[in-house]
Coordinates of C-alpha atoms in Angstrom, one line a residue:
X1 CA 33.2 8.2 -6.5
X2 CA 37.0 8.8 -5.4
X3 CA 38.8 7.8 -8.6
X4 CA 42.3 6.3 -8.2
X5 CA 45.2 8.1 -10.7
X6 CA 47.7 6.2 -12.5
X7 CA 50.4 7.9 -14.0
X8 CA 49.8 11.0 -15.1
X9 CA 51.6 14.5 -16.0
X10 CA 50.5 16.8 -12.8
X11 CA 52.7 20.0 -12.1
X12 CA 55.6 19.4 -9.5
X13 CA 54.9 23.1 -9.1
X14 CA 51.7 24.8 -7.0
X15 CA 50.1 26.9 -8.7
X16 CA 49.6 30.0 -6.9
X17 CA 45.7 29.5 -6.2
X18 CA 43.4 27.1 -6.8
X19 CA 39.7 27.8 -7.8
X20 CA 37.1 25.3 -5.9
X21 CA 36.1 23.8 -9.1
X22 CA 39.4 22.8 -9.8
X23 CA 40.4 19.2 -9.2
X24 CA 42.7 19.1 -6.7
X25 CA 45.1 15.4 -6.6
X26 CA 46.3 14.0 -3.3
X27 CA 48.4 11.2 -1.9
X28 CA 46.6 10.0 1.0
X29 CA 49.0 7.7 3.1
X30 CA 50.0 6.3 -0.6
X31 CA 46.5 6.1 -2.3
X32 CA 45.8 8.9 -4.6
X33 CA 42.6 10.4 -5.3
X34 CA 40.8 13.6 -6.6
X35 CA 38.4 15.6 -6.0
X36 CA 37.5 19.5 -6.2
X37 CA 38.9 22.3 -3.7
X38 CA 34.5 22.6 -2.7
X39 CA 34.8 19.4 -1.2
X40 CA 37.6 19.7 0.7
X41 CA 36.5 22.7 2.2
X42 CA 33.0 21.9 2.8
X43 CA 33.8 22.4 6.1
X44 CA 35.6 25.4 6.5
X45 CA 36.8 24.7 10.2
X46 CA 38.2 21.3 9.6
X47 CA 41.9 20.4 8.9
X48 CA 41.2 19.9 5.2
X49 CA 39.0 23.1 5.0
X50 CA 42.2 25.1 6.6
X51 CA 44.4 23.6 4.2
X52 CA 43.0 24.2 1.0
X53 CA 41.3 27.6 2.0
X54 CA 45.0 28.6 2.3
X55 CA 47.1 30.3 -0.3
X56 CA 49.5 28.5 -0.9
X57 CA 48.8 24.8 0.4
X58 CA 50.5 24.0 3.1
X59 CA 51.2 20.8 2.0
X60 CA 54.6 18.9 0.7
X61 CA 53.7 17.0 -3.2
X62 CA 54.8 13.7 -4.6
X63 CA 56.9 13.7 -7.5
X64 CA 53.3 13.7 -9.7
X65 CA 52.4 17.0 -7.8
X66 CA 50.1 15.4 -5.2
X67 CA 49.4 16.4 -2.1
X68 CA 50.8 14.7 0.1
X69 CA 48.9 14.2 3.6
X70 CA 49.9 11.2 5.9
X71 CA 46.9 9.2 7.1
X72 CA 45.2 6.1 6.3
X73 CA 44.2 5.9 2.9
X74 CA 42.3 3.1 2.9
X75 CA 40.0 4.6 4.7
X76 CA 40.2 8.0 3.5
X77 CA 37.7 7.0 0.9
X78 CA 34.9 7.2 3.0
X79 CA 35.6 11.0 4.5
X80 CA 36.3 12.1 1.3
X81 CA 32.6 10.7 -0.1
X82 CA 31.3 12.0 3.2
X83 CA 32.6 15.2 2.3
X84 CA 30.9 15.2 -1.3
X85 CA 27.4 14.0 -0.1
X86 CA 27.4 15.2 4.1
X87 CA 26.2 10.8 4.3
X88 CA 27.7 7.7 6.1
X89 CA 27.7 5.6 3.3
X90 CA 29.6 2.0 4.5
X91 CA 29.7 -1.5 3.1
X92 CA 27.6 -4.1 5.1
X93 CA 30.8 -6.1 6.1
X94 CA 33.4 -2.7 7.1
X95 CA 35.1 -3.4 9.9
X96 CA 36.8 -0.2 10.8
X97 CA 34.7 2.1 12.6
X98 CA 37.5 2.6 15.5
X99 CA 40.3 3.9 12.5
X100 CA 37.3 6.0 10.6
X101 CA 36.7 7.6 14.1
X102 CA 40.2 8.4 15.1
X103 CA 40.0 10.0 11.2
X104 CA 37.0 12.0 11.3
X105 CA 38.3 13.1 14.5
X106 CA 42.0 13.9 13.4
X107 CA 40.3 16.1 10.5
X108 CA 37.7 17.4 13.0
X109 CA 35.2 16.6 11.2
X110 CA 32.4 17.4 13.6
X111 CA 29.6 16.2 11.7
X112 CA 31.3 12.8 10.5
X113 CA 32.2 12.0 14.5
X114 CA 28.6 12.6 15.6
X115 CA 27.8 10.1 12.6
X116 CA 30.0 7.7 13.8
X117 CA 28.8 7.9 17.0
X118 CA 25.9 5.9 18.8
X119 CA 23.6 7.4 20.6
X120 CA 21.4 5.2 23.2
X121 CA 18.7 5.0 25.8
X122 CA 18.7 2.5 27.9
X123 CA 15.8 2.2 30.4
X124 CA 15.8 6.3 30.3
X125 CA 19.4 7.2 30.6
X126 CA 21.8 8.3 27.9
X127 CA 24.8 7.0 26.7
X128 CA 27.0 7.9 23.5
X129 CA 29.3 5.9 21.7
X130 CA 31.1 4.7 19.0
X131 CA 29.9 1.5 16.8
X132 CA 32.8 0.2 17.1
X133 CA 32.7 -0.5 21.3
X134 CA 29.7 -2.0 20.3
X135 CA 30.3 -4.4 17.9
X136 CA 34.0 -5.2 19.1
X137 CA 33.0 -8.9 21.4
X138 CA 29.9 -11.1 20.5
X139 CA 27.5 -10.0 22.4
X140 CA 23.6 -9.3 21.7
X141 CA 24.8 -6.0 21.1
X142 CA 26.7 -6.5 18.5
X143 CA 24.3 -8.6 16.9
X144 CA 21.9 -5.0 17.2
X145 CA 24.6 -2.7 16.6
X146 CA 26.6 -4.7 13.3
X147 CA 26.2 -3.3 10.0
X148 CA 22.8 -3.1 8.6
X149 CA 21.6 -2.0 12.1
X150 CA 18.8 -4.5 13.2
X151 CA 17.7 -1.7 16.2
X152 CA 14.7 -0.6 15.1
X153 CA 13.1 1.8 18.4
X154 CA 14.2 5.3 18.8
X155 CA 12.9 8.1 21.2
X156 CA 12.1 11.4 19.7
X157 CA 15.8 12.8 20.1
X158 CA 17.0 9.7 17.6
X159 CA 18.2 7.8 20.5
X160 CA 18.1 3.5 19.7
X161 CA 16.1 2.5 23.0
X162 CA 17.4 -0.6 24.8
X163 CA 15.2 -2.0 27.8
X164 CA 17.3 -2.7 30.3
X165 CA 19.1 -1.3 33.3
X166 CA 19.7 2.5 32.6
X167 CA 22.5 2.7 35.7
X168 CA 23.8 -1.0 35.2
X169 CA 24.4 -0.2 31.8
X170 CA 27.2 2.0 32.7
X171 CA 29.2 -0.8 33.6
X172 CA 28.7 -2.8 30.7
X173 CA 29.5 -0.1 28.7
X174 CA 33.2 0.2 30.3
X175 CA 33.6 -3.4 30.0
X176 CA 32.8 -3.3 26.2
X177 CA 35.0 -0.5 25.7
X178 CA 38.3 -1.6 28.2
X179 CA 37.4 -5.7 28.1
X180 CA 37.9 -4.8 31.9
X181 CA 35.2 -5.0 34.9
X182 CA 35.8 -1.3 36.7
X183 CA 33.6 -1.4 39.6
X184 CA 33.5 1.5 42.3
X185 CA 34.5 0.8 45.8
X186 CA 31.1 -0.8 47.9
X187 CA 29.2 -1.5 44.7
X188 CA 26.7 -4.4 45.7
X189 CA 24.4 -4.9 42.9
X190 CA 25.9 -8.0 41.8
X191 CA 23.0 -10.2 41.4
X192 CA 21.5 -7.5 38.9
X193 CA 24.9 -6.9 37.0
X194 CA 25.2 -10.7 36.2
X195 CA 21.4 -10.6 34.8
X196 CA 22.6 -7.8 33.0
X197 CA 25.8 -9.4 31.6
X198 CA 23.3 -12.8 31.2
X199 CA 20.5 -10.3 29.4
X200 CA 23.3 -8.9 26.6
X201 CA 25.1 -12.1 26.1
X202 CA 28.7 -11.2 27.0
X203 CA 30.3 -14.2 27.8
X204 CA 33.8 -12.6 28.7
X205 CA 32.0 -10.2 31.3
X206 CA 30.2 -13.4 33.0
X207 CA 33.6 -14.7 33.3
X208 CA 35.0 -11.6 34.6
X209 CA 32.5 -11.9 37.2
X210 CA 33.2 -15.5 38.7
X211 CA 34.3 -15.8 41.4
X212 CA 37.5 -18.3 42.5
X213 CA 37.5 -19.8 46.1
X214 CA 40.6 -21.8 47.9
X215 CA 38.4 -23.5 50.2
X216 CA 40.8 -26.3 52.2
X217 CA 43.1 -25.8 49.3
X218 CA 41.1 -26.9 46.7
X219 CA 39.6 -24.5 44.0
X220 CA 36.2 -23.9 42.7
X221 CA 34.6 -21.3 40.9
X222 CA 30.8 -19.8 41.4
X223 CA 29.5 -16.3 40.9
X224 CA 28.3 -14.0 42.9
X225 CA 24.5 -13.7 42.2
X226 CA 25.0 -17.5 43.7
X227 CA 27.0 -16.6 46.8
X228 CA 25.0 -13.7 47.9
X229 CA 21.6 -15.8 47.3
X230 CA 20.7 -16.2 50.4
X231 CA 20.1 -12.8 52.9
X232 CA 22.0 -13.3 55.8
X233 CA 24.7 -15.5 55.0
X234 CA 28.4 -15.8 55.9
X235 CA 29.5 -15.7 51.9
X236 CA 26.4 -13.2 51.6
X237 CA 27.8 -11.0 53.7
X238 CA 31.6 -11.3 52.6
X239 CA 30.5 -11.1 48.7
X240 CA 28.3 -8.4 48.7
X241 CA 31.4 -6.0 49.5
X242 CA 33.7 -4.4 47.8
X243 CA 36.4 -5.3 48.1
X244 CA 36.4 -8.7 49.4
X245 CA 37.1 -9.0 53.2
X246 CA 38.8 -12.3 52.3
X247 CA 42.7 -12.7 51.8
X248 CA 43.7 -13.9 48.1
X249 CA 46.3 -15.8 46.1
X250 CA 47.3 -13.2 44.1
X251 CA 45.8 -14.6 41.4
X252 CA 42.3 -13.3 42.3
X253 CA 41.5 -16.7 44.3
X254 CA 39.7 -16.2 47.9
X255 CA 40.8 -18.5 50.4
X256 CA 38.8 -20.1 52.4
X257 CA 39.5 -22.5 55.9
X258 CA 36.7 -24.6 55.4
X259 CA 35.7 -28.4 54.6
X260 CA 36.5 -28.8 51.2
X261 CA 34.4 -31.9 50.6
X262 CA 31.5 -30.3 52.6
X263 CA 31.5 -27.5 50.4
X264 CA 31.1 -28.9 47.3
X265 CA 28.0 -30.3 48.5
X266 CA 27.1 -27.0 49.9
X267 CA 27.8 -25.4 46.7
X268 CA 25.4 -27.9 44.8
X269 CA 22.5 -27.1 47.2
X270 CA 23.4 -22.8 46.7
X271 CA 22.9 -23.5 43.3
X272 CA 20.1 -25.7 42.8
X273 CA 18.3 -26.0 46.1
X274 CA 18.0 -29.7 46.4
X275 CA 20.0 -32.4 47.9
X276 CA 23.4 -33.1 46.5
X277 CA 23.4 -35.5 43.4
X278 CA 25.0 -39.8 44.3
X279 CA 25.5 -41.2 47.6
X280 CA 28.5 -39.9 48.9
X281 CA 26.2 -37.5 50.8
X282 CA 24.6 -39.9 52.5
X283 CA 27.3 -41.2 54.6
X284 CA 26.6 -40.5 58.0
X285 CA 30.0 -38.4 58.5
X286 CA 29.3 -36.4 55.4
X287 CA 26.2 -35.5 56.4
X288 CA 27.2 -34.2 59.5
X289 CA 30.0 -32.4 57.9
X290 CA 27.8 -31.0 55.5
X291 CA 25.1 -29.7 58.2
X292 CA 28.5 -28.2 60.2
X293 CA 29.5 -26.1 56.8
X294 CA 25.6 -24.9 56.4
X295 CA 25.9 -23.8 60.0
X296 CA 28.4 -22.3 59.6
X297 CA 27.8 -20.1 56.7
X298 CA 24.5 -19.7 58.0
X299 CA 22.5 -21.3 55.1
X300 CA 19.7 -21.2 57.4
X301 CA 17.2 -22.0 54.6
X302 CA 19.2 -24.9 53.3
X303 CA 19.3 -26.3 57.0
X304 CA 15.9 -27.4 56.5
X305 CA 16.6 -29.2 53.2
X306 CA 16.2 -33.3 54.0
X307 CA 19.4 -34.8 54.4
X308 CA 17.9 -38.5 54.7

């Protein structure tokens, strides 16, 4: 175990080598520790292994005659036990994979990085990443992916199998790790993305995914899996591009010309099938402006819903 020094009598001086079953003392970002020169250069072509192969150290001391390197030393304690037993040893409750990585990476620490890393299969095509992408929303991956790892399938390269969409994934992936949607130019798998989003619980990628509409002036939101329902459409066809052949606010609100009491009936019937809920409907001039808006969005199959 890393031991912590108090106050001690260590020479201000270097000494002009140091054998590797000496105990070396360092000041890690203002957290001392110890440990022998064999760990530190268990890995000769890391930063540490350069260092303390060299002759002398080049490395500035404290005033106890540690060495002084300036990183994290909080987390320095689990590289350094990494170092002593080549194991990923972390409590169920750490929370910093992301600084750990950027460590084991500024040490280049090869072996530590892969460790840290995730690698996955998801319906047949590979992804690696960090825990730490994974776990960073809530999300059903991080409820696989948290600390002690629920994930039980792997192929036989060690890969944690996932069932879902192998090429989807990709985007869900980028969204986990830039809590941005980056979709390429004419992408139209919408319906199956949501499902996706839906299947790994991601609440702030569904809500990345609505979509606003200024129809008559007055907003309302939907998705796309709902708007693109129904082949041959008007909003079918304008929502299944990208981008959006529609002009916006500026804020990422489509506007329509359109009936905007008519469409909210019209949205109710995209979304469940059925006639709209009360009796507003009913009135003979809302029914016909109701029938207008499905003819003119060419909601052919919700045409031949009764509107008695």
């Amino acid at each position: 175990m890393d031991s912590k020094m108090g106050t001690d009598s260590a020479e201000t001086e270097a000494p002009s080598s140091i054998p590797s079953t000496d105990f070396i003392h360092l000041n890690v970002g203002g957290v001392p520790y110890s440990t022998s020169k064999a760990t530190l250069t268990r890995y000769q072509y890391s930063v540490l292994g350069s260092m303390f192969s060299q002759d002398p150290v080049p490395l500035e001391r404290d005033q106890q005659g540690r060495f002084l390197i300036d990183r994290d030393g909080k987390v320095f304690r689990y590289v350094l036990n990494f170092l002593r037993d080549e194991e990923l040893i972390l409590p169920e409750d750490f929370s910093e994979h992301g600084q750990l990585m950027a460590e084991a990476k500024f040490y280049q620490l090869g072996d530590l990085v892969d460790r840290l890393s995730i690698h996955l299969n998801v319906g047949g095509v590979f992804y690696t990443t960090t825990r730490q992408t994974l776990v960073r929303s809530k999300s059903r991956l991080q409820a696989m992916f948290k600390e002690p790892l629920v994930v039980a399938d792997r192929d036989q390269n060690n890969r944690y199998i996932i069932d879902g969409d192998g090429d989807l994934f990709q985007y869900v992936l980028d969204f986990m790790e830039n809590g941005r949607l980056l979709l390429p130019e004419k992408f139209n798998r919408f319906k199956e993305l949501e499902d996706e989003a839906e299947y790994y619980r991601i609440e702030a990628m569904k809500n990345a995914m609505a979509v606003h509409l200024s129809v008559g002036g007055v907003r309302f939101k939907s998705t796309r899996k709902i708007l693109t329902k129904y082949p041959g459409s008007v909003l079918e066809e304008w929502f299944s591009q990208t981008p959006v052949p529609l002009r916006s606010d500026g804020k990422g609100c489509y506007i329509v010309d359109g009936d905007h009491e008519a469409f909210r009936h019209v949205l109710h019937m995209m979304e469940n099938e059925h006639q709209p809920p009360g009796s507003e409907w009913r009135k003979s001039d809302m029914k016909e402006r109701i029938a207008s808006e499905l003819r003119r969005y060419r909601l052919t199959r919700l045409q031949a819903i009764s509107l008695k």
